[in-house]
Every structure is written in C-alpha cells, then in structure tokens.
mmCIF file of C-alpha atoms in Angstrom:
data_model
loop_
_atom_site.group_PDB
_atom_site.id
_atom_site.type_symbol
_atom_site.label_atom_id
_atom_site.label_comp_id
_atom_site.label_asym_id
_atom_site.label_seq_id
_atom_site.Cartn_x
_atom_site.Cartn_y
_atom_site.Cartn_z
ATOM 1 C CA MET A 30 0.000 0.000 0.000
ATOM 2 C CA PRO A 31 1.281 3.476 -0.772
ATOM 3 C CA ALA A 32 2.469 5.760 1.986
ATOM 4 C CA GLY A 33 2.642 9.456 1.429
ATOM 5 C CA ARG A 34 1.475 9.570 -2.197
ATOM 6 C CA THR A 35 0.707 13.157 -3.203
ATOM 7 C CA SER A 36 -1.574 14.548 -5.856
ATOM 8 C CA GLY A 37 -3.395 17.730 -6.734
ATOM 9 C CA GLY A 38 -6.758 18.264 -5.054
ATOM 10 C CA MET A 39 -8.949 20.609 -3.085
ATOM 11 C CA MET A 40 -6.057 22.005 -1.060
ATOM 12 C CA SER A 41 -3.903 24.940 -2.026
ATOM 13 C CA VAL A 42 -0.778 22.798 -1.606
ATOM 14 C CA LEU A 43 -0.005 19.162 -2.348
ATOM 15 C CA LEU A 44 -2.498 16.707 -0.917
ATOM 16 C CA GLN A 45 -0.972 13.924 1.146
ATOM 17 C CA VAL A 46 -2.661 10.519 0.958
ATOM 18 C CA GLN A 47 -1.835 7.847 3.533
ATOM 19 C CA THR A 48 -3.380 4.355 3.636
ATOM 20 C CA ASP A 49 -3.144 2.178 6.755
ATOM 21 C CA LEU A 50 -4.704 -1.040 7.987
ATOM 22 C CA LEU A 51 -7.141 -0.216 10.795
ATOM 23 C CA ALA A 52 -8.241 -3.822 11.398
ATOM 24 C CA GLU A 53 -8.434 -6.983 9.308
ATOM 25 C CA ASN A 54 -9.939 -5.998 5.932
ATOM 26 C CA VAL A 55 -10.642 -2.451 7.149
ATOM 27 C CA TYR A 56 -8.462 0.358 5.808
ATOM 28 C CA ARG A 57 -8.098 3.980 6.819
ATOM 29 C CA ILE A 58 -7.375 6.328 3.904
ATOM 30 C CA CYS A 59 -6.286 9.715 5.209
ATOM 31 C CA LEU A 60 -6.231 12.801 2.971
ATOM 32 C CA GLY A 61 -5.034 16.240 3.895
ATOM 33 C CA GLU A 62 -2.423 18.927 3.752
ATOM 34 C CA PRO A 63 0.679 17.860 5.702
ATOM 35 C CA ASP A 64 0.448 21.071 7.764
ATOM 36 C CA GLY A 65 -3.321 21.557 7.548
ATOM 37 C CA PHE A 66 -5.627 22.164 10.507
ATOM 38 C CA ILE A 67 -7.325 18.774 10.159
ATOM 39 C CA ALA A 68 -7.042 15.788 7.841
ATOM 40 C CA PHE A 69 -9.911 13.651 6.518
ATOM 41 C CA ASN A 70 -10.206 9.916 7.151
ATOM 42 C CA HIS A 71 -12.178 7.553 4.938
ATOM 43 C CA PHE A 72 -12.681 3.896 5.844
ATOM 44 C CA LEU A 73 -12.872 1.040 3.362
ATOM 45 C CA ILE A 74 -14.412 -2.265 4.494
ATOM 46 C CA VAL A 75 -13.410 -5.116 2.182
ATOM 47 C CA ASP A 76 -16.110 -7.796 2.411
ATOM 48 C CA GLU A 77 -18.603 -9.525 0.107
ATOM 49 C CA CYS A 78 -20.352 -6.142 -0.063
ATOM 50 C CA PRO A 79 -17.463 -3.643 -0.042
ATOM 51 C CA THR A 80 -18.343 -0.463 1.808
ATOM 52 C CA LEU A 81 -16.839 3.027 1.969
ATOM 53 C CA ILE A 82 -17.405 5.131 5.090
ATOM 54 C CA HIS A 83 -17.110 8.899 4.434
ATOM 55 C CA LEU A 84 -17.164 9.859 0.772
ATOM 56 C CA GLY A 85 -15.059 13.006 0.845
ATOM 57 C CA HIS A 86 -15.163 16.316 -1.001
ATOM 58 C CA GLN A 87 -15.846 16.575 -4.721
ATOM 59 C CA GLN A 88 -12.408 18.109 -5.238
ATOM 60 C CA THR A 89 -10.569 15.171 -3.660
ATOM 61 C CA PHE A 90 -12.573 12.417 -5.371
ATOM 62 C CA ASP A 91 -9.801 11.480 -7.811
ATOM 63 C CA ALA A 92 -7.252 11.058 -5.015
ATOM 64 C CA LEU A 93 -9.613 8.954 -2.907
ATOM 65 C CA TRP A 94 -10.665 6.843 -5.897
ATOM 66 C CA ALA A 95 -6.998 6.104 -6.652
ATOM 67 C CA ALA A 96 -6.333 5.127 -3.034
ATOM 68 C CA VAL A 97 -9.297 2.736 -3.003
ATOM 69 C CA ARG A 98 -8.154 1.307 -6.357
ATOM 70 C CA ASP A 99 -4.821 0.347 -4.772
ATOM 71 C CA ILE A 100 -6.790 -2.046 -2.548
ATOM 72 C CA MET A 101 -9.764 -3.167 -4.693
ATOM 73 C CA ASP A 102 -11.762 -2.203 -7.762
ATOM 74 C CA PRO A 103 -13.720 0.861 -6.561
ATOM 75 C CA SER A 104 -16.371 0.377 -9.243
ATOM 76 C CA THR A 105 -17.533 -2.736 -7.342
ATOM 77 C CA LEU A 106 -18.376 -0.861 -4.135
ATOM 78 C CA ARG A 107 -21.779 -1.926 -2.820
ATOM 79 C CA TYR A 108 -22.476 0.561 -0.005
ATOM 80 C CA LEU A 109 -21.590 4.210 0.625
ATOM 81 C CA ALA A 110 -22.144 5.358 4.220
ATOM 82 C CA PHE A 111 -21.767 8.685 5.997
ATOM 83 C CA SER A 112 -22.918 10.345 9.210
ATOM 84 C CA HIS A 113 -24.630 13.543 8.046
ATOM 85 C CA TYR A 114 -25.149 15.855 5.108
ATOM 86 C CA GLU A 115 -21.917 17.851 4.947
ATOM 87 C CA ALA A 116 -19.280 18.371 2.261
ATOM 88 C CA ASP A 117 -16.523 16.221 3.766
ATOM 89 C CA GLU A 118 -19.015 13.439 4.553
ATOM 90 C CA CYS A 119 -20.832 13.195 1.219
ATOM 91 C CA GLY A 120 -19.768 15.966 -1.172
ATOM 92 C CA ALA A 121 -18.566 13.386 -3.700
ATOM 93 C CA LEU A 122 -21.625 11.112 -3.368
ATOM 94 C CA ASN A 123 -22.795 11.567 -6.952
ATOM 95 C CA GLN A 124 -19.307 10.896 -8.295
ATOM 96 C CA TRP A 125 -19.232 7.599 -6.401
ATOM 97 C CA LEU A 126 -22.761 6.712 -7.584
ATOM 98 C CA LYS A 127 -21.740 7.396 -11.168
ATOM 99 C CA MET A 128 -18.511 5.392 -11.048
ATOM 100 C CA ALA A 129 -19.805 2.499 -8.900
ATOM 101 C CA PRO A 130 -23.062 1.496 -10.641
ATOM 102 C CA ALA A 131 -24.222 -1.015 -7.987
ATOM 103 C CA ALA A 132 -23.491 1.238 -5.008
ATOM 104 C CA GLU A 133 -26.219 2.389 -2.623
ATOM 105 C CA ALA A 134 -25.973 5.168 -0.062
ATOM 106 C CA LEU A 135 -26.901 4.095 3.472
ATOM 107 C CA VAL A 136 -28.549 6.872 5.472
ATOM 108 C CA GLY A 137 -31.042 7.577 8.232
ATOM 109 C CA LYS A 138 -34.525 8.957 7.584
ATOM 110 C CA ILE A 139 -33.685 12.625 8.242
ATOM 111 C CA CYS A 140 -30.669 12.700 5.926
ATOM 112 C CA ALA A 141 -32.745 10.987 3.241
ATOM 113 C CA SER A 142 -34.835 14.159 2.864
ATOM 114 C CA SER A 143 -31.715 16.126 1.832
ATOM 115 C CA LEU A 144 -30.640 13.429 -0.624
ATOM 116 C CA GLN A 145 -33.991 13.538 -2.427
ATOM 117 C CA ASP A 146 -32.789 16.788 -3.986
ATOM 118 C CA PHE A 147 -29.075 16.003 -4.188
ATOM 119 C CA ALA A 148 -28.392 12.347 -4.979
ATOM 120 C CA GLN A 149 -28.489 10.868 -8.472
ATOM 121 C CA ARG A 150 -29.953 7.636 -7.042
ATOM 122 C CA SER A 151 -32.248 7.147 -4.100
ATOM 123 C CA PRO A 152 -30.495 5.961 -0.929
ATOM 124 C CA ARG A 153 -31.340 2.957 1.186
ATOM 125 C CA VAL A 154 -32.963 4.397 4.301
ATOM 126 C CA LEU A 155 -32.207 2.513 7.518
ATOM 127 C CA LYS A 156 -34.073 2.585 10.811
ATOM 128 C CA ASP A 157 -32.333 3.096 14.125
ATOM 129 C CA GLN A 158 -30.377 -0.066 15.074
ATOM 130 C CA GLU A 159 -30.995 -1.650 11.652
ATOM 131 C CA THR A 160 -28.114 -3.751 10.344
ATOM 132 C CA VAL A 161 -26.916 -4.439 6.819
ATOM 133 C CA GLN A 162 -25.201 -7.744 6.062
ATOM 134 C CA LEU A 163 -21.854 -7.116 4.384
ATOM 135 C CA GLY A 164 -20.742 -10.756 4.301
ATOM 136 C CA VAL A 165 -18.510 -11.724 7.182
ATOM 137 C CA ASP A 166 -19.506 -8.597 9.092
ATOM 138 C CA GLN A 167 -22.569 -6.432 9.620
ATOM 139 C CA LEU A 168 -22.929 -2.660 9.646
ATOM 140 C CA ARG A 169 -25.440 -1.171 12.103
ATOM 141 C CA LEU A 170 -26.881 2.346 11.922
ATOM 142 C CA LEU A 171 -27.363 4.293 15.149
ATOM 143 C CA GLU A 172 -29.534 7.402 15.030
ATOM 144 C CA THR A 173 -27.778 10.153 17.037
ATOM 145 C CA PRO A 174 -29.545 13.442 16.177
ATOM 146 C CA HIS A 175 -27.324 16.517 16.662
ATOM 147 C CA PHE A 176 -24.401 14.268 17.731
ATOM 148 C CA PRO A 177 -21.541 14.646 16.874
ATOM 149 C CA HIS A 178 -23.382 17.463 15.070
ATOM 150 C CA ASN A 179 -26.188 18.139 12.591
ATOM 151 C CA TRP A 180 -29.810 17.181 13.123
ATOM 152 C CA ASP A 181 -29.579 14.287 10.646
ATOM 153 C CA ALA A 182 -26.544 12.682 12.307
ATOM 154 C CA CYS A 183 -26.103 8.949 12.640
ATOM 155 C CA LEU A 184 -23.132 6.699 13.381
ATOM 156 C CA PHE A 185 -22.177 3.288 11.999
ATOM 157 C CA TYR A 186 -20.943 0.279 13.983
ATOM 158 C CA LEU A 187 -19.176 -2.744 12.492
ATOM 159 C CA THR A 188 -20.555 -5.462 14.721
ATOM 160 C CA GLU A 189 -18.063 -8.341 14.440
ATOM 161 C CA LYS A 190 -14.932 -6.202 14.591
ATOM 162 C CA ARG A 191 -16.555 -3.865 17.134
ATOM 163 C CA ILE A 192 -15.505 -0.693 15.314
ATOM 164 C CA LEU A 193 -17.516 2.496 15.795
ATOM 165 C CA PHE A 194 -17.092 4.909 12.885
ATOM 166 C CA GLY A 195 -17.415 8.077 14.943
ATOM 167 C CA SER A 196 -17.494 10.802 12.274
ATOM 168 C CA ASP A 197 -16.441 14.064 14.012
ATOM 169 C CA LEU A 198 -16.384 12.396 17.407
ATOM 170 C CA ALA A 199 -12.837 12.464 18.881
ATOM 171 C CA THR A 200 -11.576 14.956 16.289
ATOM 172 C CA GLN A 201 -7.891 15.867 16.583
ATOM 173 C CA LYS A 202 -5.874 18.459 14.729
ATOM 174 C CA GLY A 203 -3.355 17.672 12.015
ATOM 175 C CA PHE A 204 -2.284 14.653 9.983
ATOM 176 C CA GLN A 205 -2.160 11.907 12.615
ATOM 177 C CA PRO A 206 -1.068 8.234 12.570
ATOM 178 C CA VAL A 207 -3.762 5.562 12.429
ATOM 179 C CA PHE A 208 -3.168 4.801 16.138
ATOM 180 C CA ASP A 209 -1.350 6.921 18.719
ATOM 181 C CA PRO A 210 -0.331 5.597 22.152
ATOM 182 C CA ALA A 211 0.260 9.156 23.412
ATOM 183 C CA ALA A 212 -3.250 10.037 24.667
ATOM 184 C CA PRO A 213 -5.075 11.246 21.526
ATOM 185 C CA GLU A 214 -8.258 11.289 23.634
ATOM 186 C CA GLN A 215 -6.891 14.212 25.634
ATOM 187 C CA ALA A 216 -6.166 16.169 22.457
ATOM 188 C CA ALA A 217 -9.675 15.391 21.198
ATOM 189 C CA LEU A 218 -11.316 16.555 24.408
ATOM 190 C CA ALA A 219 -9.265 19.776 24.482
ATOM 191 C CA LEU A 220 -10.259 20.561 20.893
ATOM 192 C CA GLN A 221 -13.927 19.886 21.630
ATOM 193 C CA GLU A 222 -13.907 22.192 24.645
ATOM 194 C CA ALA A 223 -12.197 24.922 22.593
ATOM 195 C CA MET A 224 -14.438 24.689 19.509
ATOM 196 C CA THR A 225 -17.750 23.254 20.822
ATOM 197 C CA PHE A 226 -18.600 21.706 17.451
ATOM 198 C CA MET A 227 -20.622 19.073 19.327
ATOM 199 C CA PRO A 228 -23.732 20.200 21.224
ATOM 200 C CA TRP A 229 -23.241 20.540 24.962
ATOM 201 C CA GLY A 230 -26.402 19.431 26.713
ATOM 202 C CA PRO A 231 -28.973 16.643 26.377
ATOM 203 C CA HIS A 232 -28.185 15.626 22.791
ATOM 204 C CA LEU A 233 -24.531 14.994 23.626
ATOM 205 C CA ALA A 234 -25.451 13.031 26.753
ATOM 206 C CA ALA A 235 -27.955 10.904 24.833
ATOM 207 C CA GLY A 236 -25.486 10.208 22.026
ATOM 208 C CA VAL A 237 -22.656 9.195 24.349
ATOM 209 C CA GLN A 238 -24.940 6.978 26.428
ATOM 210 C CA LYS A 239 -26.177 5.260 23.280
ATOM 211 C CA ILE A 240 -22.728 4.366 22.036
ATOM 212 C CA CYS A 241 -21.504 3.437 25.527
ATOM 213 C CA ALA A 242 -23.993 0.560 25.331
ATOM 214 C CA LEU A 243 -21.830 -0.902 22.549
ATOM 215 C CA ASP A 244 -18.739 -3.063 22.917
ATOM 216 C CA ILE A 245 -16.253 -0.735 21.206
ATOM 217 C CA GLU A 246 -12.816 -2.091 20.359
ATOM 218 C CA ILE A 247 -11.898 0.839 18.090
ATOM 219 C CA LEU A 248 -13.397 4.324 17.810
ATOM 220 C CA ALA A 249 -12.456 5.416 14.300
ATOM 221 C CA SER A 250 -12.564 9.208 14.084
ATOM 222 C CA MET A 251 -12.944 11.010 10.776
ATOM 223 C CA HIS A 252 -10.208 13.441 11.825
ATOM 224 C CA GLY A 253 -7.137 12.170 13.665
ATOM 225 C CA SER A 254 -5.992 8.884 15.149
ATOM 226 C CA ALA A 255 -8.384 6.082 16.029
ATOM 227 C CA LEU A 256 -8.869 5.387 19.731
ATOM 228 C CA ASN A 257 -8.392 1.924 21.173
ATOM 229 C CA ARG A 258 -10.727 0.433 23.789
ATOM 230 C CA GLU A 259 -9.113 2.085 26.816
ATOM 231 C CA GLN A 260 -8.681 5.444 25.070
ATOM 232 C CA SER A 261 -12.312 5.359 23.927
ATOM 233 C CA GLN A 262 -13.588 4.636 27.420
ATOM 234 C CA ARG A 263 -11.546 7.470 28.904
ATOM 235 C CA PHE A 264 -12.636 9.892 26.187
ATOM 236 C CA LEU A 265 -16.348 9.120 26.489
ATOM 237 C CA ALA A 266 -16.267 9.316 30.281
ATOM 238 C CA SER A 267 -14.425 12.651 30.122
ATOM 239 C CA LEU A 268 -16.841 13.938 27.506
ATOM 240 C CA LEU A 269 -19.813 13.183 29.754
ATOM 241 C CA GLU A 270 -18.025 14.822 32.673
ATOM 242 C CA ALA A 271 -17.346 17.947 30.604
ATOM 243 C CA ASN A 272 -20.935 17.939 29.418
ATOM 244 C CA ASP A 273 -22.208 17.885 33.014
ATOM 245 C CA ARG A 274 -19.976 20.866 33.753
ATOM 246 C CA LEU A 275 -20.401 22.919 30.586
ATOM 247 C CA GLY A 276 -23.869 21.841 29.494
ATOM 248 C CA ARG A 277 -25.457 23.900 32.245
ATOM 249 C CA MET A 278 -24.303 27.007 30.394
ATOM 250 C CA PHE A 279 -26.464 26.232 27.344
#
C-alpha cells in the first residue's frame, strides 16, 4: 500500500494521501495537507459487499478513488455510508454513484430528505439499530440526532470487529497516525472544549450513552488517530463529565 502519495486536489498545496490497515480488511485512507488544521479519514471495508465510510469532497474524489483502487476495484463498491449531510461526509456522493453502478448510499430517515434533492440515485434508508449484512460482518446504523453534530446525524458500527465509525467524534488536529499511544483522547477533548462543534447538553449526553452501550474495540474518528478500547472509554467518560460541567451554560 502506498504511503505518502501526493496529488493535486482541493487544497492549495499538495495533498498527502496515507493508507493504513485499521483492522483486518478495514483500511483507513487519510487525505489532507501535511500542515493543515485537520485531515480527513475515509474507511474502506473489504467484504462480500465492499463499503466506503465517508465519501469526501468533490475536489478530492480522484485522489480517494486512486487510493481505493490500490486495494480493490472501486467500481464494485456496494455501499456508501456517511454520518450527516456535509461536504466532507458526502460531497462526492454523486461521483461515487456514477462510477460504482451497484453502489447504494446508506442513510437515516432525516438525511434521506436532503438526498432527495441532491443524490443521483435514491439511498437505502435505515431505521435506528438496523443492520446491513456485508458478508462476514454487519454494519449497524445508530440514530444520534445533533451528535456529533447536525440534526440528521447517525453513526455506523461494524458489529463483528466492534468498530464504531465516529465521524467528528474524537476529532484531533493535524495529519495523525492511524493509532497513537500518546493520549489522543486528551487532544480530542481539548479541541472539543475549545471549539464546541458538538452540542453541549442533552443531545450529547444521549449520544454518548447510546454508544456506551456498545462493545467498542476501536473508535475510528474522521479526523485524527483512532482510539483503542481504553482510550475510547476514557474519552467518552471525560466527555460526559465535561458535558455535566459545561452543558449547564447552554
């Protein structure tokens, strides 16, 4: 797999592309400026029904397509999943639908209303806790309105490998390694307290409590390093603690 391939893209400088193995048959493809504020992680699940989590910006489609092609034929993707209607989550959706003719977007009911006007093909709309059989593994949708942000938000959980694809949850600055033993959860919490891009108050508490009911081996953030089991538990507990303290202000 390539490490540090660069190509032109959305950014004003060279776009760095880094592919790493997150777990067996699950790859993290990270795109971003080497010195940018945040980088963008996309997750490829190689199974009988190959699935891409986070579809990226329109301007970086070519770079992401090439990175997926280094692992498998991207035109055979079956499912395209993302948390909420936002440019880095699904800006390139129609490009993927065009180039992968059998692919279906997986979304919750609220996001589906936005895609009625945007998507070239109708998505598959999942109910809360509904699972999709990928082959060896299953992907489960969790409705989490307003968490990490946006009213239409949902998260996806890979049941057999116990991976939560956390979208903007546990965001860290910069181009980070796939795993980091040096407390990435502390960096994520500090950034959240500084930027408040997640909603302090009842929606955050409900979202955290919902995912705490899962057996999470890996929390795969869209921006920054993935958190292992212990890091995830510390981060979620600290997030609830901060919410109790700061949520009273809102």
